[in-house]
GROMACS .gro file of C-alpha atoms in nm:
model
  431
    1MET     CA    1  27.336  15.559   7.897
    2LYS     CA    2  27.674  15.411   7.978
    3THR     CA    3  27.713  15.219   8.298
    4LYS     CA    4  27.971  15.327   8.554
    5THR     CA    5  28.198  15.042   8.440
    6MET     CA    6  28.177  15.153   8.076
    7THR     CA    7  28.254  15.513   8.165
    8LEU     CA    8  28.557  15.417   8.375
    9ILE     CA    9  28.698  15.191   8.107
   10ALA     CA   10  28.651  15.447   7.831
   11GLY     CA   11  28.807  15.718   8.047
   12ALA     CA   12  29.106  15.506   8.136
   13LEU     CA   13  29.169  15.419   7.774
   14ALA     CA   14  29.137  15.780   7.664
   15GLY     CA   15  29.396  15.873   7.927
   16THR     CA   16  29.628  15.602   7.801
   17LEU     CA   17  29.598  15.735   7.448
   18ALA     CA   18  29.662  16.090   7.559
   19LEU     CA   19  29.982  15.986   7.735
   20GLY     CA   20  30.104  15.829   7.410
   21GLY     CA   21  30.118  16.173   7.250
   22ALA     CA   22  30.119  16.258   6.883
   23ALA     CA   23  30.477  16.147   6.829
   24ARG     CA   24  30.401  15.779   6.853
   25ALA     CA   25  30.074  15.615   6.765
   26GLU     CA   26  29.954  15.306   6.949
   27LEU     CA   27  29.784  14.992   6.830
   28ILE     CA   28  29.477  14.916   7.043
   29VAL     CA   29  29.375  14.554   7.102
   30PRO     CA   30  29.123  14.534   7.389
   31ASP     CA   31  29.101  14.230   7.615
   32LEU     CA   32  28.744  14.144   7.714
   33SER     CA   33  28.863  13.934   8.005
   34TYR     CA   34  28.717  13.744   8.296
   35ARG     CA   35  28.934  13.712   8.602
   36THR     CA   36  28.639  13.671   8.840
   37GLY     CA   37  28.351  13.426   8.877
   38PRO     CA   38  28.310  13.054   8.805
   39PHE     CA   39  28.496  13.074   8.473
   40ALA     CA   40  28.803  13.256   8.603
   41ALA     CA   41  29.009  12.935   8.604
   42GLY     CA   42  29.016  12.960   8.226
   43GLY     CA   43  28.992  13.335   8.186
   44ILE     CA   44  29.296  13.420   8.400
   45PRO     CA   45  29.562  13.215   8.220
   46TYR     CA   46  29.421  13.308   7.880
   47SER     CA   47  29.442  13.680   7.952
   48ASP     CA   48  29.786  13.639   8.107
   49GLY     CA   49  29.917  13.473   7.792
   50PHE     CA   50  29.743  13.729   7.572
   51HIS     CA   51  29.893  14.027   7.759
   52ASP     CA   52  30.237  13.875   7.806
   53TYR     CA   53  30.288  13.819   7.434
   54PHE     CA   54  30.208  14.181   7.350
   55THR     CA   55  30.427  14.294   7.640
   56LEU     CA   56  30.710  14.088   7.493
   57LEU     CA   57  30.668  14.261   7.157
   58ASN     CA   58  30.668  14.603   7.323
   59GLU     CA   59  30.967  14.540   7.550
   60ARG     CA   60  31.186  14.342   7.311
   61ASP     CA   61  31.090  14.487   6.971
   62GLY     CA   62  30.942  14.827   7.045
   63GLY     CA   63  30.599  14.700   6.944
   64ILE     CA   64  30.490  14.607   6.593
   65GLY     CA   65  30.646  14.810   6.314
   66GLY     CA   66  30.758  15.065   6.568
   67GLN     CA   67  30.409  15.109   6.715
   68LEU     CA   68  30.347  15.007   7.075
   69VAL     CA   69  30.052  14.778   7.143
   70LYS     CA   70  29.807  14.875   7.417
   71VAL     CA   71  29.578  14.607   7.561
   72PRO     CA   72  29.309  14.777   7.773
   73GLU     CA   73  29.130  14.517   7.982
   74CYS     CA   74  28.758  14.510   8.060
   75GLU     CA   75  28.613  14.249   8.296
   76THR     CA   76  28.312  14.059   8.159
   77ALA     CA   77  28.290  13.773   8.413
   78TYR     CA   78  28.195  13.561   8.108
   79ASN     CA   79  27.862  13.744   8.107
   80THR     CA   80  27.723  13.825   7.763
   81GLU     CA   81  27.560  14.152   7.865
   82LYS     CA   82  27.878  14.274   8.035
   83GLY     CA   83  28.078  14.169   7.731
   84VAL     CA   84  27.863  14.385   7.506
   85GLU     CA   85  27.902  14.673   7.753
   86CYS     CA   86  28.280  14.635   7.739
   87TYR     CA   87  28.269  14.643   7.361
   88GLU     CA   88  28.059  14.959   7.360
   89ALA     CA   89  28.293  15.120   7.615
   90THR     CA   90  28.607  15.057   7.411
   91LYS     CA   91  28.499  15.073   7.047
   92GLY     CA   92  28.535  15.452   7.025
   93ASN     CA   93  28.910  15.438   7.080
   94SER     CA   94  29.007  15.292   6.740
   95PRO     CA   95  29.046  14.924   6.840
   96LEU     CA   96  29.191  14.699   6.573
   97ALA     CA   97  29.054  14.360   6.683
   98TYR     CA   98  28.849  14.199   6.959
   99ASN     CA   99  28.901  13.851   7.106
  100PRO     CA  100  28.625  13.808   7.369
  101LEU     CA  101  28.682  13.439   7.460
  102SER     CA  102  28.308  13.373   7.478
  103THR     CA  103  28.074  13.223   7.223
  104GLY     CA  104  27.776  13.403   7.375
  105ILE     CA  105  27.949  13.741   7.351
  106THR     CA  106  28.069  13.654   7.000
  107TYR     CA  107  27.716  13.592   6.874
  108GLN     CA  108  27.608  13.933   7.006
  109LEU     CA  109  27.911  14.113   6.864
  110ILE     CA  110  27.905  13.971   6.510
  111PRO     CA  111  27.646  14.221   6.380
  112LYS     CA  112  27.802  14.504   6.583
  113VAL     CA  113  28.158  14.465   6.457
  114SER     CA  114  28.027  14.418   6.103
  115GLN     CA  115  27.845  14.749   6.131
  116ASP     CA  116  28.130  14.928   6.306
  117GLY     CA  117  28.408  14.788   6.088
  118VAL     CA  118  28.637  14.615   6.337
  119VAL     CA  119  28.776  14.261   6.335
  120LEU     CA  120  28.636  13.994   6.565
  121TYR     CA  121  28.892  13.717   6.608
  122THR     CA  122  28.753  13.401   6.771
  123PRO     CA  123  29.012  13.121   6.749
  124GLY     CA  124  28.869  12.787   6.854
  125TYR     CA  125  28.533  12.929   6.963
  126GLY     CA  126  28.239  13.146   6.853
  127ARG     CA  127  28.016  13.092   6.552
  128THR     CA  128  28.165  12.811   6.347
  129SER     CA  129  28.011  12.922   6.016
  130ALA     CA  130  28.202  13.250   6.046
  131ALA     CA  131  28.474  13.047   5.876
  132ASN     CA  132  28.289  13.139   5.554
  133GLY     CA  133  28.447  13.471   5.460
  134LYS     CA  134  28.198  13.518   5.176
  135THR     CA  135  27.934  13.592   5.440
  136PHE     CA  136  28.133  13.702   5.745
  137GLU     CA  137  28.362  13.980   5.624
  138TRP     CA  138  28.490  14.092   5.965
  139ILE     CA  139  28.500  13.758   6.154
  140PHE     CA  140  28.795  13.516   6.158
  141ASN     CA  141  28.826  13.190   6.354
  142TYR     CA  142  29.134  13.018   6.217
  143PRO     CA  143  29.315  12.786   6.278
  144GLY     CA  144  29.014  12.578   6.388
  145ASN     CA  145  28.659  12.581   6.525
  146TYR     CA  146  28.415  12.373   6.728
  147TRP     CA  147  28.288  12.166   6.436
  148ASP     CA  148  28.648  12.084   6.353
  149GLY     CA  149  28.700  11.977   6.714
  150ALA     CA  150  28.393  11.752   6.711
  151SER     CA  151  28.501  11.595   6.383
  152VAL     CA  152  28.857  11.535   6.506
  153MET     CA  153  28.719  11.361   6.815
  154ILE     CA  154  28.516  11.123   6.599
  155LYS     CA  155  28.807  11.059   6.361
  156TYR     CA  156  29.024  10.978   6.662
  157LEU     CA  157  28.762  10.736   6.796
  158LEU     CA  158  28.738  10.576   6.454
  159SER     CA  159  29.112  10.517   6.460
  160GLU     CA  160  29.077  10.358   6.805
  161ASN     CA  161  28.800  10.125   6.685
  162GLY     CA  162  28.924   9.989   6.357
  163ASP     CA  163  28.745  10.266   6.163
  164ASP     CA  164  28.408  10.129   6.277
  165LEU     CA  165  28.181  10.303   6.529
  166LYS     CA  166  27.861  10.122   6.433
  167GLY     CA  167  27.660  10.039   6.743
  168LYS     CA  168  27.878  10.249   6.974
  169LYS     CA  169  27.703  10.485   7.215
  170ILE     CA  170  27.851  10.836   7.227
  171THR     CA  171  27.714  11.099   7.465
  172LEU     CA  172  27.782  11.472   7.453
  173LEU     CA  173  27.789  11.632   7.798
  174TYR     CA  174  27.771  12.004   7.734
  175HIS     CA  175  27.748  12.349   7.890
  176ASN     CA  176  27.387  12.453   7.829
  177SER     CA  177  27.470  12.767   7.631
  178ALA     CA  178  27.551  12.876   7.277
  179TYR     CA  179  27.901  12.744   7.340
  180GLY     CA  180  27.795  12.396   7.446
  181LYS     CA  181  27.528  12.360   7.179
  182GLU     CA  182  27.760  12.452   6.893
  183PRO     CA  183  27.880  12.095   6.807
  184ILE     CA  184  27.542  11.918   6.831
  185ARG     CA  185  27.442  11.948   6.465
  186THR     CA  186  27.784  11.829   6.350
  187LEU     CA  187  27.779  11.527   6.579
  188GLU     CA  188  27.428  11.441   6.462
  189GLU     CA  189  27.550  11.435   6.101
  190LEU     CA  190  27.859  11.234   6.194
  191SER     CA  191  27.642  10.981   6.376
  192LYS     CA  192  27.440  10.931   6.055
  193LYS     CA  193  27.759  10.882   5.856
  194HIS     CA  194  27.929  10.642   6.095
  195GLY     CA  195  27.636  10.463   6.254
  196PHE     CA  196  27.696  10.541   6.621
  197GLU     CA  197  27.416  10.615   6.867
  198PHE     CA  198  27.435  10.980   6.972
  199SER     CA  199  27.275  11.143   7.277
  200THR     CA  200  27.312  11.474   7.458
  201ILE     CA  201  27.308  11.575   7.824
  202PRO     CA  202  27.305  11.946   7.911
  203VAL     CA  203  27.454  12.101   8.225
  204ASP     CA  204  27.319  12.438   8.332
  205SER     CA  205  27.571  12.712   8.401
  206PRO     CA  206  27.794  12.735   8.594
  207GLY     CA  207  27.790  12.356   8.628
  208GLN     CA  208  27.874  12.306   8.993
  209GLU     CA  209  27.599  12.045   9.034
  210GLN     CA  210  27.614  11.744   8.798
  211LYS     CA  211  27.498  11.449   9.012
  212SER     CA  212  27.191  11.376   8.800
  213GLN     CA  213  27.382  11.396   8.473
  214TRP     CA  214  27.642  11.145   8.587
  215LEU     CA  215  27.377  10.913   8.729
  216GLN     CA  216  27.221  10.919   8.382
  217ILE     CA  217  27.559  10.836   8.228
  218ARG     CA  218  27.602  10.549   8.473
  219ARG     CA  219  27.259  10.414   8.379
  220GLU     CA  220  27.297  10.452   8.002
  221LYS     CA  221  27.659  10.329   7.992
  222PRO     CA  222  27.783  10.515   7.683
  223ASP     CA  223  28.104  10.387   7.531
  224TYR     CA  224  28.241  10.742   7.512
  225VAL     CA  225  28.162  11.080   7.662
  226LEU     CA  226  28.252  11.389   7.461
  227PHE     CA  227  28.275  11.688   7.690
  228TRP     CA  228  28.204  12.055   7.612
  229GLY     CA  229  28.270  12.225   7.945
  230TRP     CA  230  28.432  12.541   8.079
  231GLY     CA  231  28.538  12.685   8.411
  232VAL     CA  232  28.430  12.516   8.732
  233MET     CA  233  28.210  12.280   8.531
  234ASN     CA  234  28.521  12.098   8.408
  235GLN     CA  235  28.658  12.016   8.751
  236VAL     CA  236  28.318  11.893   8.868
  237ALA     CA  237  28.262  11.673   8.561
  238ILE     CA  238  28.601  11.505   8.583
  239GLN     CA  239  28.556  11.439   8.954
  240GLU     CA  240  28.205  11.299   8.899
  241ALA     CA  241  28.338  11.076   8.619
  242ALA     CA  242  28.599  10.942   8.859
  243ASN     CA  243  28.333  10.893   9.128
  244ILE     CA  244  28.125  10.662   8.908
  245ARG     CA  245  28.442  10.492   8.778
  246PHE     CA  246  28.377  10.593   8.420
  247PRO     CA  247  28.683  10.488   8.214
  248MET     CA  248  28.870  10.817   8.199
  249GLU     CA  249  29.044  10.728   7.873
  250ASN     CA  250  28.696  10.717   7.714
  251MET     CA  251  28.616  11.078   7.805
  252ILE     CA  252  28.740  11.342   7.559
  253GLY     CA  253  28.707  11.716   7.616
  254ILE     CA  254  28.713  12.001   7.370
  255TRP     CA  255  29.019  12.228   7.403
  256TRP     CA  256  28.840  12.446   7.660
  257ALA     CA  257  28.807  12.139   7.882
  258GLY     CA  258  29.173  12.042   7.864
  259SER     CA  259  29.365  12.259   8.109
  260GLU     CA  260  29.570  12.171   8.414
  261ASN     CA  261  29.310  12.345   8.631
  262ASP     CA  262  29.048  12.099   8.508
  263VAL     CA  263  29.224  11.778   8.603
  264LYS     CA  264  29.445  11.849   8.903
  265PRO     CA  265  29.161  11.871   9.160
  266ALA     CA  266  29.060  11.509   9.085
  267GLY     CA  267  29.410  11.381   9.162
  268ALA     CA  268  29.474  11.024   9.047
  269GLY     CA  269  29.109  10.997   8.942
  270ALA     CA  270  29.178  11.215   8.638
  271ASP     CA  271  29.455  10.992   8.505
  272GLY     CA  272  29.401  10.904   8.140
  273TYR     CA  273  29.152  11.185   8.064
  274LYS     CA  274  29.187  11.320   7.709
  275ALA     CA  275  29.120  11.646   7.528
  276VAL     CA  276  29.181  11.785   7.183
  277THR     CA  277  29.419  12.077   7.137
  278LEU     CA  278  29.497  12.320   6.856
  279HIS     CA  279  29.859  12.370   6.962
  280GLY     CA  280  30.161  12.230   7.140
  281LEU     CA  281  30.218  12.193   7.513
  282GLY     CA  282  30.457  12.315   7.779
  283MET     CA  283  30.749  12.558   7.783
  284ASP     CA  284  31.000  12.375   7.566
  285TYR     CA  285  31.001  12.652   7.306
  286PRO     CA  286  31.261  12.926   7.245
  287ILE     CA  287  31.006  13.201   7.299
  288TYR     CA  288  31.005  13.131   7.673
  289ALA     CA  289  31.366  13.244   7.709
  290ASP     CA  290  31.262  13.584   7.572
  291LEU     CA  291  30.951  13.593   7.789
  292LYS     CA  292  31.166  13.520   8.093
  293THR     CA  293  31.412  13.798   8.012
  294HIS     CA  294  31.176  14.070   7.893
  295VAL     CA  295  30.852  13.993   8.080
  296TYR     CA  296  30.875  13.757   8.379
  297ASP     CA  297  31.211  13.861   8.530
  298ALA     CA  298  31.139  14.224   8.445
  299GLY     CA  299  30.829  14.216   8.665
  300LYS     CA  300  30.599  14.291   8.372
  301ALA     CA  301  30.393  13.969   8.367
  302ALA     CA  302  30.019  14.024   8.346
  303GLY     CA  303  29.937  13.801   8.641
  304ALA     CA  304  30.131  13.616   8.906
  305GLY     CA  305  30.375  13.488   8.644
  306ASP     CA  306  30.294  13.126   8.725
  307GLN     CA  307  30.086  13.029   8.420
  308GLY     CA  308  30.355  13.008   8.152
  309GLY     CA  309  30.336  12.690   7.948
  310THR     CA  310  29.994  12.587   8.076
  311ALA     CA  311  29.733  12.491   7.819
  312VAL     CA  312  29.511  12.799   7.832
  313TYR     CA  313  29.801  13.045   7.879
  314SER     CA  314  29.949  12.897   7.561
  315ARG     CA  315  29.620  12.951   7.381
  316GLY     CA  316  29.598  13.315   7.488
  317MET     CA  317  29.957  13.368   7.375
  318TYR     CA  318  29.877  13.200   7.043
  319ALA     CA  319  29.578  13.431   6.987
  320ALA     CA  320  29.796  13.736   7.051
  321LEU     CA  321  30.058  13.600   6.812
  322VAL     CA  322  29.803  13.563   6.531
  323ILE     CA  323  29.661  13.911   6.590
  324SER     CA  324  30.010  14.060   6.593
  325GLU     CA  325  30.098  13.882   6.269
  326ALA     CA  326  29.777  14.011   6.108
  327ILE     CA  327  29.871  14.365   6.217
  328ARG     CA  328  30.218  14.314   6.074
  329LYS     CA  329  30.068  14.195   5.745
  330ALA     CA  330  29.835  14.497   5.745
  331GLN     CA  331  30.133  14.729   5.786
  332GLU     CA  332  30.306  14.556   5.495
  333LEU     CA  333  30.001  14.588   5.268
  334ALA     CA  334  29.922  14.946   5.370
  335GLY     CA  335  30.279  15.070   5.353
  336HIS     CA  336  30.262  15.239   5.692
  337ALA     CA  337  30.271  15.130   6.056
  338ASP     CA  338  29.979  15.322   6.209
  339VAL     CA  339  29.716  15.096   6.056
  340THR     CA  340  29.339  15.130   6.079
  341ALA     CA  341  29.084  14.861   6.165
  342ALA     CA  342  28.992  14.826   5.795
  343GLU     CA  343  29.357  14.776   5.705
  344VAL     CA  344  29.394  14.517   5.982
  345ARG     CA  345  29.097  14.331   5.837
  346GLU     CA  346  29.293  14.312   5.512
  347GLY     CA  347  29.586  14.179   5.712
  348PHE     CA  348  29.371  13.904   5.863
  349GLU     CA  349  29.231  13.808   5.524
  350ASN     CA  350  29.574  13.790   5.359
  351LEU     CA  351  29.758  13.630   5.649
  352GLU     CA  352  29.976  13.326   5.600
  353ILE     CA  353  30.161  13.170   5.891
  354THR     CA  354  30.410  12.908   5.781
  355GLU     CA  355  30.609  12.664   5.990
  356ALA     CA  356  30.918  12.869   5.904
  357ARG     CA  357  30.750  13.179   6.047
  358MET     CA  358  30.645  12.996   6.363
  359THR     CA  359  31.009  12.894   6.406
  360GLU     CA  360  31.119  13.256   6.365
  361LEU     CA  361  30.868  13.352   6.635
  362GLY     CA  362  31.015  13.098   6.876
  363LEU     CA  363  30.736  12.841   6.854
  364PRO     CA  364  30.851  12.569   6.612
  365GLY     CA  365  30.596  12.292   6.568
  366PHE     CA  366  30.352  12.469   6.800
  367GLY     CA  367  30.059  12.531   6.565
  368GLN     CA  368  29.946  12.420   6.224
  369PRO     CA  369  30.044  12.639   5.925
  370PHE     CA  370  29.753  12.816   5.756
  371LYS     CA  371  29.676  13.064   5.482
  372ALA     CA  372  29.363  13.279   5.490
  373THR     CA  373  29.170  13.389   5.183
  374CYS     CA  374  28.864  13.599   5.114
  375GLU     CA  375  28.655  13.282   5.119
  376ASP     CA  376  28.834  13.099   5.400
  377HIS     CA  377  28.842  13.265   5.741
  378GLY     CA  378  28.851  12.931   5.924
  379GLY     CA  379  29.182  12.763   5.853
  380PRO     CA  380  29.259  12.392   5.824
  381GLY     CA  381  29.094  12.291   6.153
  382ALA     CA  382  29.332  12.010   6.245
  383ALA     CA  383  29.382  11.925   6.612
  384MET     CA  384  29.583  11.683   6.824
  385VAL     CA  385  29.475  11.465   7.117
  386GLN     CA  386  29.642  11.515   7.454
  387GLN     CA  387  29.617  11.288   7.759
  388TRP     CA  388  29.662  11.367   8.127
  389ASP     CA  389  29.930  11.182   8.320
  390ALA     CA  390  29.832  11.227   8.685
  391SER     CA  391  30.156  11.089   8.825
  392ALA     CA  392  30.372  11.321   8.615
  393GLN     CA  393  30.120  11.606   8.650
  394LYS     CA  394  30.137  11.694   8.283
  395TRP     CA  395  29.967  11.659   7.946
  396THR     CA  396  30.121  11.439   7.678
  397LEU     CA  397  30.038  11.455   7.308
  398ILE     CA  398  29.928  11.111   7.190
  399THR     CA  399  29.855  11.195   6.824
  400ASP     CA  400  29.983  11.420   6.549
  401PHE     CA  401  29.748  11.675   6.394
  402ILE     CA  402  29.426  11.506   6.277
  403ALA     CA  403  29.240  11.673   5.991
  404PRO     CA  404  28.863  11.725   6.027
  405ASP     CA  405  28.605  11.567   5.797
  406ASP     CA  406  28.543  11.849   5.550
  407GLU     CA  407  28.307  11.628   5.352
  408VAL     CA  408  28.061  11.672   5.640
  409LEU     CA  409  28.163  12.015   5.764
  410THR     CA  410  28.180  12.218   5.443
  411PRO     CA  411  27.808  12.173   5.357
  412LEU     CA  412  27.710  12.251   5.717
  413ILE     CA  413  27.911  12.574   5.712
  414ALA     CA  414  27.758  12.672   5.378
  415GLU     CA  415  27.406  12.599   5.504
  416ASP     CA  416  27.444  12.790   5.831
  417SER     CA  417  27.618  13.092   5.678
  418ALA     CA  418  27.353  13.109   5.404
  419ALA     CA  419  27.080  13.115   5.669
  420TYR     CA  420  27.260  13.398   5.850
  421ALA     CA  421  27.309  13.592   5.526
  422LYS     CA  422  26.939  13.565   5.445
  423GLU     CA  423  26.841  13.678   5.794
  424ALA     CA  424  27.086  13.970   5.789
  425GLY     CA  425  27.014  14.071   5.432
  426LEU     CA  426  27.371  14.006   5.315
  427THR     CA  427  27.498  13.910   4.972
  428ASP     CA  428  27.807  13.699   4.910
  429ARG     CA  429  28.139  13.877   4.866
  430CYS     CA  430  28.462  13.740   4.712
  431ASN     CA  431  28.299  13.723   4.365
   0.00000   0.00000   0.00000
């Protein structure tokens, strides 16, 4: 039986479709959002960027290939059960792709979307081994994933230590969930390869209490802390690090622990904190002139209109850009604009985004170029390191894109995807 929330969402979407009429089809891309709860600090800007990009396409271009994009929103509060409910409530309305912004929800949806035939796009999160398109036909996580992020962190630390981490102590402080646990195996393998001492410290959700974890860090004195946090947990961790005078430049967060909302509450104490990022920073891109004209000044922004250029807003916008380009590719391959979910899957699998195309889209130098294939749903996985300047109140990129260590990651992806295939009774495709 559907919950009241599911019924309301499905009814609202059906009404939206009815208003569209037969004359003009609409492309449905649901947003499984979270604007409430302890993870709203990340969920709000991400959804704002996601919606605003599609609004820009609708208002400036008349949609994609002449088809308007509808983005029905369903609140999950970053709760896996609610996320599955939102999926069930919206899947009957011909959605083309889902982007749930939750690793827990992603793990639950992988078998569902594979059965139902709809794309699950999880850029920079989710199940890392879904990068193997031979096993995961309907899942895409380019341009990078968590194992890439962990590897880039270690490669950066190698560069900071004369390519030698032997004897160094590196601790992973992580959200005690599928999300936070995702990089552990990779870091264990990297510790064997490079000779550093690796330890882990979990933080139970939502992470508002971390006194004991930071006392442990103070006792054990790791050389570096790698941080896999989200939501309110990020603010607390950075403040606790400042409280024990941990060298902030030796703490590196994954991209979900690298937003303005994470560092500003700690004031000067956050100065020097670092995080990896899959894309560029700020509003110094031509696309923002169009967003200002067609979205912000027109009163059509998804939220308060104050998140433009922030780290997580940029990531939500980037996700919408990739989905829209996959839809555009699907239209090209299918020869018609009113594409189906199966045709959009083909668009995702044949998508290539070049630097020239990013420039055309108003985001030159913003993200790494990539080309998907049947086998490769994961992309190149390179990331940059950003550092917080508390006095200037902004992030600064301190590296170019750093490539991950595929020598370590490729066998891990093959091993994990093979285990999933055996469990799910799947055979390899792309033969």
